[in-house]
mmCIF file of N, CA and C in Angstrom:
data_model
loop_
_atom_site.group_PDB
_atom_site.id
_atom_site.type_symbol
_atom_site.label_atom_id
_atom_site.label_comp_id
_atom_site.label_asym_id
_atom_site.label_seq_id
_atom_site.Cartn_x
_atom_site.Cartn_y
_atom_site.Cartn_z
ATOM 1 N N GLY A 36 0.800 -1.188 0.000
ATOM 2 C CA GLY A 36 0.000 0.000 0.000
ATOM 3 C C GLY A 36 0.846 1.257 0.000
ATOM 4 N N CYS A 37 1.887 1.307 0.828
ATOM 5 C CA CYS A 37 2.693 2.520 0.959
ATOM 6 C C CYS A 37 3.405 2.873 -0.337
ATOM 7 N N ILE A 38 3.839 1.871 -1.079
ATOM 8 C CA ILE A 38 4.559 2.128 -2.328
ATOM 9 C C ILE A 38 3.689 2.904 -3.298
ATOM 10 N N ILE A 39 2.424 2.547 -3.389
ATOM 11 C CA ILE A 39 1.518 3.226 -4.318
ATOM 12 C C ILE A 39 1.445 4.708 -3.994
ATOM 13 N N TYR A 40 1.300 5.029 -2.726
ATOM 14 C CA TYR A 40 1.165 6.432 -2.356
ATOM 15 C C TYR A 40 2.482 7.179 -2.518
ATOM 16 N N ASN A 41 3.613 6.516 -2.294
ATOM 17 C CA ASN A 41 4.910 7.142 -2.541
ATOM 18 C C ASN A 41 5.085 7.439 -4.022
ATOM 19 N N VAL A 42 4.641 6.530 -4.873
ATOM 20 C CA VAL A 42 4.721 6.721 -6.318
ATOM 21 C C VAL A 42 3.874 7.920 -6.726
ATOM 22 N N LEU A 43 2.695 8.039 -6.138
ATOM 23 C CA LEU A 43 1.828 9.179 -6.456
ATOM 24 C C LEU A 43 2.508 10.490 -6.080
ATOM 25 N N ALA A 44 3.160 10.512 -4.940
ATOM 26 C CA ALA A 44 3.848 11.725 -4.503
ATOM 27 C C ALA A 44 4.978 12.093 -5.454
ATOM 28 N N LEU A 45 5.578 11.101 -6.094
ATOM 29 C CA LEU A 45 6.666 11.354 -7.039
ATOM 30 C C LEU A 45 6.160 11.761 -8.418
ATOM 31 N N GLY A 46 4.862 11.642 -8.639
ATOM 32 C CA GLY A 46 4.284 12.033 -9.917
ATOM 33 C C GLY A 46 4.460 11.008 -11.020
ATOM 34 N N ILE A 47 4.708 9.759 -10.665
ATOM 35 C CA ILE A 47 4.864 8.704 -11.667
ATOM 36 C C ILE A 47 3.497 8.363 -12.245
ATOM 37 N N GLU A 48 3.439 8.260 -13.566
ATOM 38 C CA GLU A 48 2.176 7.987 -14.251
ATOM 39 C C GLU A 48 1.688 6.581 -13.939
ATOM 40 N N ARG A 49 0.416 6.497 -13.585
ATOM 41 C CA ARG A 49 -0.195 5.197 -13.301
ATOM 42 C C ARG A 49 -0.849 4.680 -14.581
ATOM 43 N N ASP A 50 -0.048 4.009 -15.393
ATOM 44 C CA ASP A 50 -0.523 3.465 -16.659
ATOM 45 C C ASP A 50 -0.603 1.941 -16.559
ATOM 46 N N LEU A 51 -0.871 1.285 -17.675
ATOM 47 C CA LEU A 51 -1.008 -0.168 -17.686
ATOM 48 C C LEU A 51 0.244 -0.849 -17.132
ATOM 49 N N ARG A 52 1.391 -0.402 -17.567
ATOM 50 C CA ARG A 52 2.646 -1.015 -17.105
ATOM 51 C C ARG A 52 2.805 -0.869 -15.595
ATOM 52 N N TYR A 53 2.543 0.324 -15.075
ATOM 53 C CA TYR A 53 2.648 0.571 -13.633
ATOM 54 C C TYR A 53 1.744 -0.387 -12.853
ATOM 55 N N TYR A 54 0.465 -0.416 -13.233
ATOM 56 C CA TYR A 54 -0.476 -1.262 -12.506
ATOM 57 C C TYR A 54 -0.107 -2.734 -12.616
ATOM 58 N N THR A 55 0.319 -3.169 -13.782
ATOM 59 C CA THR A 55 0.688 -4.572 -13.971
ATOM 60 C C THR A 55 1.858 -4.950 -13.072
ATOM 61 N N VAL A 56 2.862 -4.099 -12.997
ATOM 62 C CA VAL A 56 4.020 -4.356 -12.131
ATOM 63 C C VAL A 56 3.584 -4.413 -10.671
ATOM 64 N N MET A 57 2.731 -3.485 -10.256
ATOM 65 C CA MET A 57 2.282 -3.455 -8.864
ATOM 66 C C MET A 57 1.454 -4.692 -8.519
ATOM 67 N N ILE A 58 0.573 -5.093 -9.416
ATOM 68 C CA ILE A 58 -0.252 -6.284 -9.177
ATOM 69 C C ILE A 58 0.634 -7.522 -9.119
ATOM 70 N N ASP A 59 1.562 -7.642 -10.052
ATOM 71 C CA ASP A 59 2.468 -8.791 -10.076
ATOM 72 C C ASP A 59 3.284 -8.866 -8.788
ATOM 73 N N ARG A 60 3.768 -7.736 -8.338
ATOM 74 C CA ARG A 60 4.566 -7.686 -7.110
ATOM 75 C C ARG A 60 3.745 -8.163 -5.916
ATOM 76 N N GLN A 61 2.530 -7.664 -5.798
ATOM 77 C CA GLN A 61 1.676 -8.055 -4.680
ATOM 78 C C GLN A 61 1.355 -9.547 -4.743
ATOM 79 N N CYS A 62 1.117 -10.056 -5.933
ATOM 80 C CA CYS A 62 0.822 -11.488 -6.080
ATOM 81 C C CYS A 62 2.028 -12.338 -5.697
ATOM 82 N N LYS A 63 3.204 -11.926 -6.106
ATOM 83 C CA LYS A 63 4.410 -12.703 -5.803
ATOM 84 C C LYS A 63 4.728 -12.721 -4.316
ATOM 85 N N THR A 64 4.311 -11.685 -3.594
ATOM 86 C CA THR A 64 4.551 -11.644 -2.148
ATOM 87 C C THR A 64 3.363 -12.192 -1.362
ATOM 88 N N GLY A 65 2.365 -12.709 -2.065
ATOM 89 C CA GLY A 65 1.225 -13.331 -1.401
ATOM 90 C C GLY A 65 0.153 -12.372 -0.926
ATOM 91 N N GLU A 66 0.211 -11.135 -1.358
ATOM 92 C CA GLU A 66 -0.752 -10.111 -0.938
ATOM 93 C C GLU A 66 -1.888 -10.021 -1.949
ATOM 94 N N LEU A 67 -2.676 -11.083 -2.027
ATOM 95 C CA LEU A 67 -3.720 -11.182 -3.041
ATOM 96 C C LEU A 67 -4.792 -10.102 -2.893
ATOM 97 N N GLN A 68 -5.176 -9.786 -1.666
ATOM 98 C CA GLN A 68 -6.201 -8.758 -1.467
ATOM 99 C C GLN A 68 -5.708 -7.391 -1.953
ATOM 100 N N ASP A 69 -4.443 -7.082 -1.682
ATOM 101 C CA ASP A 69 -3.879 -5.824 -2.177
ATOM 102 C C ASP A 69 -3.824 -5.820 -3.698
ATOM 103 N N ALA A 70 -3.465 -6.958 -4.283
ATOM 104 C CA ALA A 70 -3.414 -7.061 -5.747
ATOM 105 C C ALA A 70 -4.791 -6.818 -6.348
ATOM 106 N N LYS A 71 -5.811 -7.396 -5.754
ATOM 107 C CA LYS A 71 -7.182 -7.217 -6.240
ATOM 108 C C LYS A 71 -7.614 -5.757 -6.092
ATOM 109 N N ARG A 72 -7.244 -5.146 -4.984
ATOM 110 C CA ARG A 72 -7.573 -3.732 -4.759
ATOM 111 C C ARG A 72 -6.907 -2.851 -5.819
ATOM 112 N N ILE A 73 -5.668 -3.170 -6.169
ATOM 113 C CA ILE A 73 -4.958 -2.406 -7.194
ATOM 114 C C ILE A 73 -5.631 -2.591 -8.552
ATOM 115 N N LEU A 74 -6.064 -3.823 -8.859
ATOM 116 C CA LEU A 74 -6.786 -4.059 -10.114
ATOM 117 C C LEU A 74 -8.071 -3.235 -10.150
ATOM 118 N N ASP A 75 -8.789 -3.207 -9.042
ATOM 119 C CA ASP A 75 -10.019 -2.405 -8.974
ATOM 120 C C ASP A 75 -9.719 -0.920 -9.183
ATOM 121 N N GLU A 76 -8.639 -0.441 -8.558
ATOM 122 C CA GLU A 76 -8.234 0.962 -8.714
ATOM 123 C C GLU A 76 -7.871 1.250 -10.168
ATOM 124 N N MET A 77 -7.188 0.311 -10.787
ATOM 125 C CA MET A 77 -6.782 0.443 -12.188
ATOM 126 C C MET A 77 -8.004 0.690 -13.064
ATOM 127 N N VAL A 78 -9.013 -0.152 -12.897
ATOM 128 C CA VAL A 78 -10.233 -0.040 -13.695
ATOM 129 C C VAL A 78 -10.967 1.266 -13.375
ATOM 130 N N GLU A 79 -11.052 1.610 -12.088
ATOM 131 C CA GLU A 79 -11.711 2.859 -11.676
ATOM 132 C C GLU A 79 -11.035 4.077 -12.292
ATOM 133 N N ASN A 80 -9.728 4.003 -12.489
ATOM 134 C CA ASN A 80 -8.976 5.121 -13.059
ATOM 135 C C ASN A 80 -8.946 5.102 -14.583
ATOM 136 N N GLY A 81 -9.728 4.200 -15.179
ATOM 137 C CA GLY A 81 -9.865 4.182 -16.627
ATOM 138 C C GLY A 81 -8.733 3.514 -17.380
ATOM 139 N N VAL A 82 -7.909 2.746 -16.667
ATOM 140 C CA VAL A 82 -6.824 2.017 -17.322
ATOM 141 C C VAL A 82 -7.342 0.612 -17.613
ATOM 142 N N LYS A 83 -7.382 0.258 -18.898
ATOM 143 C CA LYS A 83 -7.934 -1.036 -19.305
ATOM 144 C C LYS A 83 -6.887 -2.127 -19.127
ATOM 145 N N PRO A 84 -7.183 -3.122 -18.277
ATOM 146 C CA PRO A 84 -6.213 -4.198 -18.092
ATOM 147 C C PRO A 84 -6.121 -5.106 -19.308
ATOM 148 N N ASP A 85 -4.955 -5.714 -19.477
ATOM 149 C CA ASP A 85 -4.801 -6.774 -20.470
ATOM 150 C C ASP A 85 -4.716 -8.092 -19.693
ATOM 151 N N ALA A 86 -4.214 -9.135 -20.309
ATOM 152 C CA ALA A 86 -4.184 -10.445 -19.650
ATOM 153 C C ALA A 86 -3.180 -10.516 -18.495
ATOM 154 N N ALA A 87 -2.134 -9.712 -18.524
ATOM 155 C CA ALA A 87 -1.048 -9.845 -17.544
ATOM 156 C C ALA A 87 -1.492 -9.705 -16.086
ATOM 157 N N PRO A 88 -2.252 -8.667 -15.709
ATOM 158 C CA PRO A 88 -2.658 -8.580 -14.304
ATOM 159 C C PRO A 88 -3.529 -9.759 -13.872
ATOM 160 N N TYR A 89 -4.406 -10.184 -14.770
ATOM 161 C CA TYR A 89 -5.261 -11.327 -14.446
ATOM 162 C C TYR A 89 -4.441 -12.601 -14.320
ATOM 163 N N THR A 90 -3.457 -12.767 -15.182
ATOM 164 C CA THR A 90 -2.597 -13.949 -15.118
ATOM 165 C C THR A 90 -1.878 -14.011 -13.776
ATOM 166 N N ALA A 91 -1.403 -12.871 -13.293
ATOM 167 C CA ALA A 91 -0.731 -12.829 -11.989
ATOM 168 C C ALA A 91 -1.695 -13.227 -10.871
ATOM 169 N N LEU A 92 -2.919 -12.687 -10.911
ATOM 170 C CA LEU A 92 -3.917 -13.029 -9.894
ATOM 171 C C LEU A 92 -4.272 -14.511 -9.939
ATOM 172 N N ILE A 93 -4.509 -15.020 -11.130
ATOM 173 C CA ILE A 93 -4.891 -16.427 -11.291
ATOM 174 C C ILE A 93 -3.756 -17.340 -10.825
ATOM 175 N N ALA A 94 -2.529 -17.012 -11.190
ATOM 176 C CA ALA A 94 -1.373 -17.823 -10.786
ATOM 177 C C ALA A 94 -1.235 -17.858 -9.265
ATOM 178 N N ARG A 95 -1.428 -16.705 -8.610
ATOM 179 C CA ARG A 95 -1.334 -16.662 -7.145
ATOM 180 C C ARG A 95 -2.412 -17.528 -6.512
ATOM 181 N N CYS A 96 -3.629 -17.411 -7.035
ATOM 182 C CA CYS A 96 -4.727 -18.232 -6.510
ATOM 183 C C CYS A 96 -4.396 -19.714 -6.658
ATOM 184 N N CYS A 97 -3.870 -20.098 -7.801
ATOM 185 C CA CYS A 97 -3.516 -21.504 -8.036
ATOM 186 C C CYS A 97 -2.413 -21.956 -7.085
ATOM 187 N N ARG A 98 -1.400 -21.114 -6.882
ATOM 188 C CA ARG A 98 -0.324 -21.463 -5.943
ATOM 189 C C ARG A 98 -0.866 -21.647 -4.532
ATOM 190 N N ASP A 99 -1.904 -20.868 -4.197
ATOM 191 C CA ASP A 99 -2.511 -20.955 -2.867
ATOM 192 C C ASP A 99 -3.566 -22.056 -2.781
ATOM 193 N N GLY A 100 -3.826 -22.742 -3.899
ATOM 194 C CA GLY A 100 -4.842 -23.785 -3.917
ATOM 195 C C GLY A 100 -6.259 -23.247 -3.928
ATOM 196 N N ASP A 101 -6.423 -21.992 -4.306
ATOM 197 C CA ASP A 101 -7.730 -21.325 -4.307
ATOM 198 C C ASP A 101 -8.319 -21.344 -5.717
ATOM 199 N N VAL A 102 -8.784 -22.516 -6.112
ATOM 200 C CA VAL A 102 -9.302 -22.704 -7.467
ATOM 201 C C VAL A 102 -10.554 -21.862 -7.703
ATOM 202 N N CYS A 103 -11.369 -21.698 -6.670
ATOM 203 C CA CYS A 103 -12.605 -20.922 -6.808
ATOM 204 C C CYS A 103 -12.303 -19.480 -7.220
ATOM 205 N N ASN A 104 -11.382 -18.819 -6.518
ATOM 206 C CA ASN A 104 -11.045 -17.437 -6.871
ATOM 207 C C ASN A 104 -10.283 -17.360 -8.186
ATOM 208 N N ALA A 105 -9.493 -18.377 -8.490
ATOM 209 C CA ALA A 105 -8.817 -18.410 -9.795
ATOM 210 C C ALA A 105 -9.865 -18.388 -10.902
ATOM 211 N N ASP A 106 -10.918 -19.179 -10.726
ATOM 212 C CA ASP A 106 -11.995 -19.222 -11.720
ATOM 213 C C ASP A 106 -12.742 -17.891 -11.789
ATOM 214 N N ILE A 107 -12.960 -17.256 -10.650
ATOM 215 C CA ILE A 107 -13.629 -15.947 -10.632
ATOM 216 C C ILE A 107 -12.827 -14.935 -11.448
ATOM 217 N N HIS A 108 -11.514 -14.911 -11.253
ATOM 218 C CA HIS A 108 -10.668 -13.971 -12.002
ATOM 219 C C HIS A 108 -10.648 -14.314 -13.490
ATOM 220 N N MET A 109 -10.631 -15.607 -13.804
ATOM 221 C CA MET A 109 -10.658 -16.032 -15.211
ATOM 222 C C MET A 109 -11.966 -15.590 -15.868
ATOM 223 N N GLN A 110 -13.078 -15.798 -15.195
ATOM 224 C CA GLN A 110 -14.374 -15.407 -15.750
ATOM 225 C C GLN A 110 -14.480 -13.888 -15.893
ATOM 226 N N ASP A 111 -13.929 -13.148 -14.927
ATOM 227 C CA ASP A 111 -13.920 -11.685 -15.004
ATOM 228 C C ASP A 111 -13.126 -11.238 -16.228
ATOM 229 N N MET A 112 -11.970 -11.842 -16.429
ATOM 230 C CA MET A 112 -11.117 -11.511 -17.571
ATOM 231 C C MET A 112 -11.834 -11.817 -18.884
ATOM 232 N N LEU A 113 -12.386 -13.013 -18.987
ATOM 233 C CA LEU A 113 -13.077 -13.404 -20.218
ATOM 234 C C LEU A 113 -14.314 -12.541 -20.450
ATOM 235 N N GLY A 114 -15.004 -12.179 -19.374
ATOM 236 C CA GLY A 114 -16.188 -11.328 -19.473
ATOM 237 C C GLY A 114 -15.878 -9.939 -20.000
ATOM 238 N N LYS A 115 -14.634 -9.506 -19.817
ATOM 239 C CA LYS A 115 -14.199 -8.202 -20.325
ATOM 240 C C LYS A 115 -13.604 -8.324 -21.723
ATOM 241 N N GLY A 116 -13.699 -9.525 -22.302
ATOM 242 C CA GLY A 116 -13.189 -9.725 -23.657
ATOM 243 C C GLY A 116 -11.683 -9.849 -23.741
ATOM 244 N N ILE A 117 -11.047 -10.135 -22.615
ATOM 245 C CA ILE A 117 -9.591 -10.275 -22.583
ATOM 246 C C ILE A 117 -9.260 -11.755 -22.730
ATOM 247 N N LYS A 118 -8.442 -12.073 -23.718
ATOM 248 C CA LYS A 118 -8.067 -13.466 -23.970
ATOM 249 C C LYS A 118 -6.814 -13.819 -23.180
ATOM 250 N N PRO A 119 -6.808 -15.015 -22.586
ATOM 251 C CA PRO A 119 -5.601 -15.448 -21.862
ATOM 252 C C PRO A 119 -4.412 -15.595 -22.809
ATOM 253 N N THR A 120 -3.233 -15.382 -22.276
ATOM 254 C CA THR A 120 -2.024 -15.527 -23.094
ATOM 255 C C THR A 120 -1.278 -16.784 -22.719
#
């Protein structure tokens, strides 16, 4: 959470690449709720996600054995017309 606000203070643009890196980082450290919150913020700010943020979320869910949430993220991605890579 703190990194996001520090980035804002520095004036770094929150674009697709920024959000994807932040989501991937949170997923790799096991902070799935923070990753989901960042994805929600991304969409709220008008940045259209591609497959990468969803892939990170789905991979984390699978590593955690959370098949139900992995499927939820997959369906959300497909529902937005985003094809898996």
